[in-house]
Amino acid sequence: RDDPETGRPRPHPSLKFLSLEECGLTKVSGPAIATAALAVPCLEELLLGRNELGDETAIALASSMTPRGFGFGGASLTRLDLSENQLMGEGLAALAGALGRHGYLQSLDVGGNEKIGGILATVSEVTHQVMEGLNSACALRDLHLWRCGLYDESANLLVDSLPPRLRLLNIAANPFTRELRRKLVRQRGSGGATVSIRA
């Protein structure tokens, strides 16, 4: 059915899961697809992995995410996968900032975006935005940053700014030193944190 206000076709009102993985999507079509997907009122899982969506799509998703009670805007979204999509620091910073405002996203996968680590290591403003966003992500339980080119300094900053309810931080296949790996294993086994860190 068409939306009576805009005359455009309305997305299926009960769609809960949308997978557009490996569909050849690019940063040209990505922002429009992201905005349309988040207009689905009941959408809980949006999987966009293994495309070429870039920061533009991540920024469009982040700006379209609104809290429950303030329109659709992905208000029911609990899982978002943007793995292997040529994201860099700005896209991650936008998503991290949206996590606190949105308040319901429980799982974010941005793994396989190998330039993230380099940006976090060199652009302090982006690093600060990511850390601030993660600190305010009250509902986030799973964060996947595998194969993101994270070196010791960036990984330490991320580990120090984990969301309060995080259960899983997947930072596998990043170029850490042995010292950091040992520290992460000790931190995981200390009993103080409920975070499972795969390194």
JSON list of C-alpha atoms in Angstrom, two decimals:
[
{"chain": "A", "resi": 1, "resn": "ARG", "atom": "CA", "xyz": [0.00, 0.00, 0.00]},
{"chain": "A", "resi": 2, "resn": "ASP", "atom": "CA", "xyz": [1.05, 3.55, -0.59]},
{"chain": "A", "resi": 3, "resn": "ASP", "atom": "CA", "xyz": [1.74, 6.01, 2.19]},
{"chain": "A", "resi": 4, "resn": "PRO", "atom": "CA", "xyz": [-1.19, 8.45, 2.21]},
{"chain": "A", "resi": 5, "resn": "GLU", "atom": "CA", "xyz": [1.07, 11.40, 3.04]},
{"chain": "A", "resi": 6, "resn": "THR", "atom": "CA", "xyz": [3.86, 10.85, 0.49]},
{"chain": "A", "resi": 7, "resn": "GLY", "atom": "CA", "xyz": [2.16, 8.64, -2.11]},
{"chain": "A", "resi": 8, "resn": "ARG", "atom": "CA", "xyz": [5.22, 6.36, -2.08]},
{"chain": "A", "resi": 9, "resn": "PRO", "atom": "CA", "xyz": [4.99, 2.61, -1.58]},
{"chain": "A", "resi": 10, "resn": "ARG", "atom": "CA", "xyz": [5.19, 1.70, 2.09]},
{"chain": "A", "resi": 11, "resn": "PRO", "atom": "CA", "xyz": [7.56, -1.05, 3.22]},
{"chain": "A", "resi": 12, "resn": "HIS", "atom": "CA", "xyz": [5.98, -4.21, 4.52]},
{"chain": "A", "resi": 13, "resn": "PRO", "atom": "CA", "xyz": [4.84, -3.31, 8.05]},
{"chain": "A", "resi": 14, "resn": "SER", "atom": "CA", "xyz": [5.81, -6.62, 9.65]},
{"chain": "A", "resi": 15, "resn": "LEU", "atom": "CA", "xyz": [9.27, -7.12, 8.05]},
{"chain": "A", "resi": 16, "resn": "LYS", "atom": "CA", "xyz": [11.67, -7.98, 10.89]},
{"chain": "A", "resi": 17, "resn": "PHE", "atom": "CA", "xyz": [14.76, -9.29, 9.10]},
{"chain": "A", "resi": 18, "resn": "LEU", "atom": "CA", "xyz": [16.41, -7.86, 5.98]},
{"chain": "A", "resi": 19, "resn": "SER", "atom": "CA", "xyz": [19.58, -9.33, 4.50]},
{"chain": "A", "resi": 20, "resn": "LEU", "atom": "CA", "xyz": [21.24, -7.57, 1.57]},
{"chain": "A", "resi": 21, "resn": "GLU", "atom": "CA", "xyz": [24.63, -9.20, 2.01]},
{"chain": "A", "resi": 22, "resn": "GLU", "atom": "CA", "xyz": [26.89, -9.57, -1.04]},
{"chain": "A", "resi": 23, "resn": "CYS", "atom": "CA", "xyz": [24.49, -7.71, -3.31]},
{"chain": "A", "resi": 24, "resn": "GLY", "atom": "CA", "xyz": [27.02, -5.43, -4.98]},
{"chain": "A", "resi": 25, "resn": "LEU", "atom": "CA", "xyz": [25.64, -2.38, -3.20]},
{"chain": "A", "resi": 26, "resn": "THR", "atom": "CA", "xyz": [27.83, 0.73, -3.36]},
{"chain": "A", "resi": 27, "resn": "LYS", "atom": "CA", "xyz": [28.06, 4.11, -1.67]},
{"chain": "A", "resi": 28, "resn": "VAL", "atom": "CA", "xyz": [25.93, 5.52, -4.51]},
{"chain": "A", "resi": 29, "resn": "SER", "atom": "CA", "xyz": [22.85, 3.46, -3.67]},
{"chain": "A", "resi": 30, "resn": "GLY", "atom": "CA", "xyz": [23.67, 2.76, -0.03]},
{"chain": "A", "resi": 31, "resn": "PRO", "atom": "CA", "xyz": [22.29, 5.89, 1.66]},
{"chain": "A", "resi": 32, "resn": "ALA", "atom": "CA", "xyz": [18.90, 5.56, -0.07]},
{"chain": "A", "resi": 33, "resn": "ILE", "atom": "CA", "xyz": [18.71, 1.86, 0.80]},
{"chain": "A", "resi": 34, "resn": "ALA", "atom": "CA", "xyz": [19.67, 2.58, 4.40]},
{"chain": "A", "resi": 35, "resn": "THR", "atom": "CA", "xyz": [17.04, 5.28, 4.79]},
{"chain": "A", "resi": 36, "resn": "ALA", "atom": "CA", "xyz": [14.34, 3.08, 3.21]},
{"chain": "A", "resi": 37, "resn": "ALA", "atom": "CA", "xyz": [15.27, 0.08, 5.37]},
{"chain": "A", "resi": 38, "resn": "LEU", "atom": "CA", "xyz": [15.06, 2.10, 8.57]},
{"chain": "A", "resi": 39, "resn": "ALA", "atom": "CA", "xyz": [11.61, 3.32, 7.57]},
{"chain": "A", "resi": 40, "resn": "VAL", "atom": "CA", "xyz": [10.30, -0.22, 8.16]},
{"chain": "A", "resi": 41, "resn": "PRO", "atom": "CA", "xyz": [8.65, 0.07, 11.58]},
{"chain": "A", "resi": 42, "resn": "CYS", "atom": "CA", "xyz": [9.30, -3.48, 12.84]},
{"chain": "A", "resi": 43, "resn": "LEU", "atom": "CA", "xyz": [12.75, -4.12, 11.32]},
{"chain": "A", "resi": 44, "resn": "GLU", "atom": "CA", "xyz": [14.95, -5.76, 13.96]},
{"chain": "A", "resi": 45, "resn": "GLU", "atom": "CA", "xyz": [17.93, -7.02, 11.95]},
{"chain": "A", "resi": 46, "resn": "LEU", "atom": "CA", "xyz": [19.61, -5.30, 8.99]},
{"chain": "A", "resi": 47, "resn": "LEU", "atom": "CA", "xyz": [22.48, -7.23, 7.41]},
{"chain": "A", "resi": 48, "resn": "LEU", "atom": "CA", "xyz": [24.46, -5.33, 4.78]},
{"chain": "A", "resi": 49, "resn": "GLY", "atom": "CA", "xyz": [27.79, -7.16, 5.00]},
{"chain": "A", "resi": 50, "resn": "ARG", "atom": "CA", "xyz": [30.23, -7.69, 2.14]},
{"chain": "A", "resi": 51, "resn": "ASN", "atom": "CA", "xyz": [29.19, -4.76, -0.06]},
{"chain": "A", "resi": 52, "resn": "GLU", "atom": "CA", "xyz": [30.98, -1.49, -0.87]},
{"chain": "A", "resi": 53, "resn": "LEU", "atom": "CA", "xyz": [28.76, 0.91, 1.06]},
{"chain": "A", "resi": 54, "resn": "GLY", "atom": "CA", "xyz": [31.49, 3.07, 2.62]},
{"chain": "A", "resi": 55, "resn": "ASP", "atom": "CA", "xyz": [31.21, 5.79, 5.23]},
{"chain": "A", "resi": 56, "resn": "GLU", "atom": "CA", "xyz": [28.39, 7.51, 3.33]},
{"chain": "A", "resi": 57, "resn": "THR", "atom": "CA", "xyz": [25.98, 4.68, 4.08]},
{"chain": "A", "resi": 58, "resn": "ALA", "atom": "CA", "xyz": [27.08, 4.36, 7.71]},
{"chain": "A", "resi": 59, "resn": "ILE", "atom": "CA", "xyz": [26.52, 8.10, 8.17]},
{"chain": "A", "resi": 60, "resn": "ALA", "atom": "CA", "xyz": [23.08, 7.85, 6.50]},
{"chain": "A", "resi": 61, "resn": "LEU", "atom": "CA", "xyz": [22.12, 4.96, 8.78]},
{"chain": "A", "resi": 62, "resn": "ALA", "atom": "CA", "xyz": [23.34, 6.81, 11.85]},
{"chain": "A", "resi": 63, "resn": "SER", "atom": "CA", "xyz": [21.43, 9.99, 10.99]},
{"chain": "A", "resi": 64, "resn": "SER", "atom": "CA", "xyz": [18.26, 7.99, 10.28]},
{"chain": "A", "resi": 65, "resn": "MET", "atom": "CA", "xyz": [18.32, 6.09, 13.58]},
{"chain": "A", "resi": 66, "resn": "THR", "atom": "CA", "xyz": [15.89, 7.63, 16.05]},
{"chain": "A", "resi": 67, "resn": "PRO", "atom": "CA", "xyz": [14.79, 6.53, 19.52]},
{"chain": "A", "resi": 68, "resn": "ARG", "atom": "CA", "xyz": [11.53, 4.71, 20.03]},
{"chain": "A", "resi": 69, "resn": "GLY", "atom": "CA", "xyz": [8.60, 7.05, 20.22]},
{"chain": "A", "resi": 70, "resn": "PHE", "atom": "CA", "xyz": [10.13, 9.51, 17.73]},
{"chain": "A", "resi": 71, "resn": "GLY", "atom": "CA", "xyz": [9.03, 8.02, 14.41]},
{"chain": "A", "resi": 72, "resn": "PHE", "atom": "CA", "xyz": [10.30, 4.87, 12.73]},
{"chain": "A", "resi": 73, "resn": "GLY", "atom": "CA", "xyz": [13.99, 5.48, 12.03]},
{"chain": "A", "resi": 74, "resn": "GLY", "atom": "CA", "xyz": [15.02, 1.94, 12.92]},
{"chain": "A", "resi": 75, "resn": "ALA", "atom": "CA", "xyz": [13.38, 2.24, 16.31]},
{"chain": "A", "resi": 76, "resn": "SER", "atom": "CA", "xyz": [13.06, -1.56, 16.54]},
{"chain": "A", "resi": 77, "resn": "LEU", "atom": "CA", "xyz": [16.55, -2.27, 15.15]},
{"chain": "A", "resi": 78, "resn": "THR", "atom": "CA", "xyz": [18.58, -4.50, 17.47]},
{"chain": "A", "resi": 79, "resn": "ARG", "atom": "CA", "xyz": [21.24, -5.87, 15.06]},
{"chain": "A", "resi": 80, "resn": "LEU", "atom": "CA", "xyz": [23.22, -4.07, 12.36]},
{"chain": "A", "resi": 81, "resn": "ASP", "atom": "CA", "xyz": [25.92, -5.68, 10.21]},
{"chain": "A", "resi": 82, "resn": "LEU", "atom": "CA", "xyz": [28.14, -3.44, 8.07]},
{"chain": "A", "resi": 83, "resn": "SER", "atom": "CA", "xyz": [31.10, -5.82, 7.98]},
{"chain": "A", "resi": 84, "resn": "GLU", "atom": "CA", "xyz": [33.47, -5.71, 4.99]},
{"chain": "A", "resi": 85, "resn": "ASN", "atom": "CA", "xyz": [32.03, -2.52, 3.53]},
{"chain": "A", "resi": 86, "resn": "GLN", "atom": "CA", "xyz": [35.04, -0.19, 3.13]},
{"chain": "A", "resi": 87, "resn": "LEU", "atom": "CA", "xyz": [34.11, 1.81, 6.24]},
{"chain": "A", "resi": 88, "resn": "MET", "atom": "CA", "xyz": [36.65, 4.13, 7.78]},
{"chain": "A", "resi": 89, "resn": "GLY", "atom": "CA", "xyz": [36.71, 6.21, 10.93]},
{"chain": "A", "resi": 90, "resn": "GLU", "atom": "CA", "xyz": [33.96, 8.70, 10.08]},
{"chain": "A", "resi": 91, "resn": "GLY", "atom": "CA", "xyz": [31.42, 5.96, 9.46]},
{"chain": "A", "resi": 92, "resn": "LEU", "atom": "CA", "xyz": [32.29, 4.21, 12.72]},
{"chain": "A", "resi": 93, "resn": "ALA", "atom": "CA", "xyz": [32.17, 7.52, 14.62]},
{"chain": "A", "resi": 94, "resn": "ALA", "atom": "CA", "xyz": [28.70, 8.29, 13.22]},
{"chain": "A", "resi": 95, "resn": "LEU", "atom": "CA", "xyz": [27.42, 4.82, 14.15]},
{"chain": "A", "resi": 96, "resn": "ALA", "atom": "CA", "xyz": [28.94, 4.99, 17.63]},
{"chain": "A", "resi": 97, "resn": "GLY", "atom": "CA", "xyz": [27.30, 8.39, 18.19]},
{"chain": "A", "resi": 98, "resn": "ALA", "atom": "CA", "xyz": [23.94, 7.03, 17.07]},
{"chain": "A", "resi": 99, "resn": "LEU", "atom": "CA", "xyz": [24.16, 4.10, 19.51]},
{"chain": "A", "resi": 100, "resn": "GLY", "atom": "CA", "xyz": [23.60, 6.34, 22.52]},
{"chain": "A", "resi": 101, "resn": "ARG", "atom": "CA", "xyz": [20.76, 8.30, 20.92]},
{"chain": "A", "resi": 102, "resn": "HIS", "atom": "CA", "xyz": [19.00, 5.21, 19.55]},
{"chain": "A", "resi": 103, "resn": "GLY", "atom": "CA", "xyz": [19.27, 3.23, 22.75]},
{"chain": "A", "resi": 104, "resn": "TYR", "atom": "CA", "xyz": [18.14, -0.19, 21.46]},
{"chain": "A", "resi": 105, "resn": "LEU", "atom": "CA", "xyz": [20.84, -1.57, 19.15]},
{"chain": "A", "resi": 106, "resn": "GLN", "atom": "CA", "xyz": [22.31, -4.68, 20.80]},
{"chain": "A", "resi": 107, "resn": "SER", "atom": "CA", "xyz": [24.71, -5.95, 18.13]},
{"chain": "A", "resi": 108, "resn": "LEU", "atom": "CA", "xyz": [26.97, -3.98, 15.79]},
{"chain": "A", "resi": 109, "resn": "ASP", "atom": "CA", "xyz": [29.34, -5.70, 13.35]},
{"chain": "A", "resi": 110, "resn": "VAL", "atom": "CA", "xyz": [31.82, -3.47, 11.53]},
{"chain": "A", "resi": 111, "resn": "GLY", "atom": "CA", "xyz": [34.51, -6.15, 11.22]},
{"chain": "A", "resi": 112, "resn": "GLY", "atom": "CA", "xyz": [36.60, -6.52, 8.09]},
{"chain": "A", "resi": 113, "resn": "ASN", "atom": "CA", "xyz": [36.81, -2.77, 7.51]},
{"chain": "A", "resi": 114, "resn": "GLU", "atom": "CA", "xyz": [40.60, -2.69, 7.61]},
{"chain": "A", "resi": 115, "resn": "LYS", "atom": "CA", "xyz": [41.14, 1.08, 7.42]},
{"chain": "A", "resi": 116, "resn": "ILE", "atom": "CA", "xyz": [39.34, 1.82, 10.69]},
{"chain": "A", "resi": 117, "resn": "GLY", "atom": "CA", "xyz": [42.46, 1.21, 12.78]},
{"chain": "A", "resi": 118, "resn": "GLY", "atom": "CA", "xyz": [44.61, 3.60, 10.79]},
{"chain": "A", "resi": 119, "resn": "ILE", "atom": "CA", "xyz": [42.06, 6.39, 11.13]},
{"chain": "A", "resi": 120, "resn": "LEU", "atom": "CA", "xyz": [41.64, 5.80, 14.87]},
{"chain": "A", "resi": 121, "resn": "ALA", "atom": "CA", "xyz": [45.42, 5.90, 15.28]},
{"chain": "A", "resi": 122, "resn": "THR", "atom": "CA", "xyz": [45.85, 9.22, 13.43]},
{"chain": "A", "resi": 123, "resn": "VAL", "atom": "CA", "xyz": [42.67, 11.30, 13.77]},
{"chain": "A", "resi": 124, "resn": "SER", "atom": "CA", "xyz": [42.08, 12.06, 17.45]},
{"chain": "A", "resi": 125, "resn": "GLU", "atom": "CA", "xyz": [38.72, 13.78, 16.86]},
{"chain": "A", "resi": 126, "resn": "VAL", "atom": "CA", "xyz": [37.29, 10.61, 15.28]},
{"chain": "A", "resi": 127, "resn": "THR", "atom": "CA", "xyz": [38.76, 8.47, 18.07]},
{"chain": "A", "resi": 128, "resn": "HIS", "atom": "CA", "xyz": [37.15, 10.72, 20.69]},
{"chain": "A", "resi": 129, "resn": "GLN", "atom": "CA", "xyz": [33.76, 10.51, 18.92]},
{"chain": "A", "resi": 130, "resn": "VAL", "atom": "CA", "xyz": [33.96, 6.71, 18.79]},
{"chain": "A", "resi": 131, "resn": "MET", "atom": "CA", "xyz": [34.92, 6.44, 22.47]},
{"chain": "A", "resi": 132, "resn": "GLU", "atom": "CA", "xyz": [32.18, 8.87, 23.56]},
{"chain": "A", "resi": 133, "resn": "GLY", "atom": "CA", "xyz": [29.57, 7.02, 21.48]},
{"chain": "A", "resi": 134, "resn": "LEU", "atom": "CA", "xyz": [30.57, 3.61, 22.84]},
{"chain": "A", "resi": 135, "resn": "ASN", "atom": "CA", "xyz": [30.44, 4.89, 26.42]},
{"chain": "A", "resi": 136, "resn": "SER", "atom": "CA", "xyz": [26.82, 5.97, 25.90]},
{"chain": "A", "resi": 137, "resn": "ALA", "atom": "CA", "xyz": [25.70, 2.79, 24.09]},
{"chain": "A", "resi": 138, "resn": "CYS", "atom": "CA", "xyz": [23.64, 1.45, 26.99]},
{"chain": "A", "resi": 139, "resn": "ALA", "atom": "CA", "xyz": [21.98, -1.43, 25.10]},
{"chain": "A", "resi": 140, "resn": "LEU", "atom": "CA", "xyz": [24.98, -2.67, 23.07]},
{"chain": "A", "resi": 141, "resn": "ARG", "atom": "CA", "xyz": [25.92, -6.23, 23.99]},
{"chain": "A", "resi": 142, "resn": "ASP", "atom": "CA", "xyz": [28.01, -7.41, 21.01]},
{"chain": "A", "resi": 143, "resn": "LEU", "atom": "CA", "xyz": [30.60, -5.32, 19.19]},
{"chain": "A", "resi": 144, "resn": "HIS", "atom": "CA", "xyz": [32.55, -6.86, 16.32]},
{"chain": "A", "resi": 145, "resn": "LEU", "atom": "CA", "xyz": [35.73, -5.11, 15.22]},
{"chain": "A", "resi": 146, "resn": "TRP", "atom": "CA", "xyz": [37.56, -8.12, 13.79]},
{"chain": "A", "resi": 147, "resn": "ARG", "atom": "CA", "xyz": [40.19, -7.45, 11.11]},
{"chain": "A", "resi": 148, "resn": "CYS", "atom": "CA", "xyz": [39.91, -3.66, 11.39]},
{"chain": "A", "resi": 149, "resn": "GLY", "atom": "CA", "xyz": [43.63, -2.88, 11.40]},
{"chain": "A", "resi": 150, "resn": "LEU", "atom": "CA", "xyz": [43.60, -2.06, 15.11]},
{"chain": "A", "resi": 151, "resn": "TYR", "atom": "CA", "xyz": [47.05, -1.71, 16.67]},
{"chain": "A", "resi": 152, "resn": "ASP", "atom": "CA", "xyz": [47.74, -1.60, 20.39]},
{"chain": "A", "resi": 153, "resn": "GLU", "atom": "CA", "xyz": [46.96, 2.07, 20.99]},
{"chain": "A", "resi": 154, "resn": "SER", "atom": "CA", "xyz": [43.58, 2.02, 19.21]},
{"chain": "A", "resi": 155, "resn": "ALA", "atom": "CA", "xyz": [42.61, -1.30, 20.75]},
{"chain": "A", "resi": 156, "resn": "ASN", "atom": "CA", "xyz": [43.48, -0.05, 24.24]},
{"chain": "A", "resi": 157, "resn": "LEU", "atom": "CA", "xyz": [41.34, 3.05, 23.74]},
{"chain": "A", "resi": 158, "resn": "LEU", "atom": "CA", "xyz": [38.38, 0.93, 22.59]},
{"chain": "A", "resi": 159, "resn": "VAL", "atom": "CA", "xyz": [38.75, -1.53, 25.46]},
{"chain": "A", "resi": 160, "resn": "ASP", "atom": "CA", "xyz": [38.86, 1.37, 27.92]},
{"chain": "A", "resi": 161, "resn": "SER", "atom": "CA", "xyz": [35.59, 2.85, 26.58]},
{"chain": "A", "resi": 162, "resn": "LEU", "atom": "CA", "xyz": [33.41, -0.24, 26.44]},
{"chain": "A", "resi": 163, "resn": "PRO", "atom": "CA", "xyz": [29.65, 0.10, 26.85]},
{"chain": "A", "resi": 164, "resn": "PRO", "atom": "CA", "xyz": [28.36, -0.89, 30.30]},
{"chain": "A", "resi": 165, "resn": "ARG", "atom": "CA", "xyz": [26.41, -4.00, 29.19]},
{"chain": "A", "resi": 166, "resn": "LEU", "atom": "CA", "xyz": [28.82, -5.33, 26.57]},
{"chain": "A", "resi": 167, "resn": "ARG", "atom": "CA", "xyz": [29.19, -9.11, 26.66]},
{"chain": "A", "resi": 168, "resn": "LEU", "atom": "CA", "xyz": [31.30, -9.69, 23.55]},
{"chain": "A", "resi": 169, "resn": "LEU", "atom": "CA", "xyz": [34.05, -7.61, 22.04]},
{"chain": "A", "resi": 170, "resn": "ASN", "atom": "CA", "xyz": [35.34, -9.45, 18.97]},
{"chain": "A", "resi": 171, "resn": "ILE", "atom": "CA", "xyz": [38.69, -7.95, 18.01]},
{"chain": "A", "resi": 172, "resn": "ALA", "atom": "CA", "xyz": [40.14, -11.04, 16.33]},
{"chain": "A", "resi": 173, "resn": "ALA", "atom": "CA", "xyz": [42.62, -10.83, 13.44]},
{"chain": "A", "resi": 174, "resn": "ASN", "atom": "CA", "xyz": [44.01, -7.41, 14.35]},
{"chain": "A", "resi": 175, "resn": "PRO", "atom": "CA", "xyz": [47.77, -6.72, 14.40]},
{"chain": "A", "resi": 176, "resn": "PHE", "atom": "CA", "xyz": [48.32, -6.57, 18.18]},
{"chain": "A", "resi": 177, "resn": "THR", "atom": "CA", "xyz": [51.58, -7.13, 19.97]},
{"chain": "A", "resi": 178, "resn": "ARG", "atom": "CA", "xyz": [51.99, -10.15, 22.22]},
{"chain": "A", "resi": 179, "resn": "GLU", "atom": "CA", "xyz": [51.99, -7.82, 25.24]},
{"chain": "A", "resi": 180, "resn": "LEU", "atom": "CA", "xyz": [48.52, -6.53, 24.42]},
{"chain": "A", "resi": 181, "resn": "ARG", "atom": "CA", "xyz": [47.24, -10.04, 23.77]},
{"chain": "A", "resi": 182, "resn": "ARG", "atom": "CA", "xyz": [48.48, -11.09, 27.23]},
{"chain": "A", "resi": 183, "resn": "LYS", "atom": "CA", "xyz": [46.89, -8.02, 28.83]},
{"chain": "A", "resi": 184, "resn": "LEU", "atom": "CA", "xyz": [43.55, -8.78, 27.15]},
{"chain": "A", "resi": 185, "resn": "VAL", "atom": "CA", "xyz": [43.68, -12.39, 28.30]},
{"chain": "A", "resi": 186, "resn": "ARG", "atom": "CA", "xyz": [44.47, -11.27, 31.89]},
{"chain": "A", "resi": 187, "resn": "GLN", "atom": "CA", "xyz": [41.68, -8.68, 31.78]},
{"chain": "A", "resi": 188, "resn": "ARG", "atom": "CA", "xyz": [39.25, -11.29, 30.49]},
{"chain": "A", "resi": 189, "resn": "GLY", "atom": "CA", "xyz": [40.19, -13.69, 33.26]},
{"chain": "A", "resi": 190, "resn": "SER", "atom": "CA", "xyz": [40.24, -11.14, 36.08]},
{"chain": "A", "resi": 191, "resn": "GLY", "atom": "CA", "xyz": [36.59, -11.75, 36.94]},
{"chain": "A", "resi": 192, "resn": "GLY", "atom": "CA", "xyz": [35.78, -8.06, 37.05]},
{"chain": "A", "resi": 193, "resn": "ALA", "atom": "CA", "xyz": [34.47, -7.80, 33.50]},
{"chain": "A", "resi": 194, "resn": "THR", "atom": "CA", "xyz": [31.74, -9.83, 31.86]},
{"chain": "A", "resi": 195, "resn": "VAL", "atom": "CA", "xyz": [33.20, -9.07, 28.44]},
{"chain": "A", "resi": 196, "resn": "SER", "atom": "CA", "xyz": [34.45, -11.91, 26.29]},
{"chain": "A", "resi": 197, "resn": "ILE", "atom": "CA", "xyz": [37.37, -10.69, 24.21]},
{"chain": "A", "resi": 198, "resn": "ARG", "atom": "CA", "xyz": [38.48, -12.79, 21.27]},
{"chain": "A", "resi": 199, "resn": "ALA", "atom": "CA", "xyz": [41.94, -11.69, 20.20]}
]
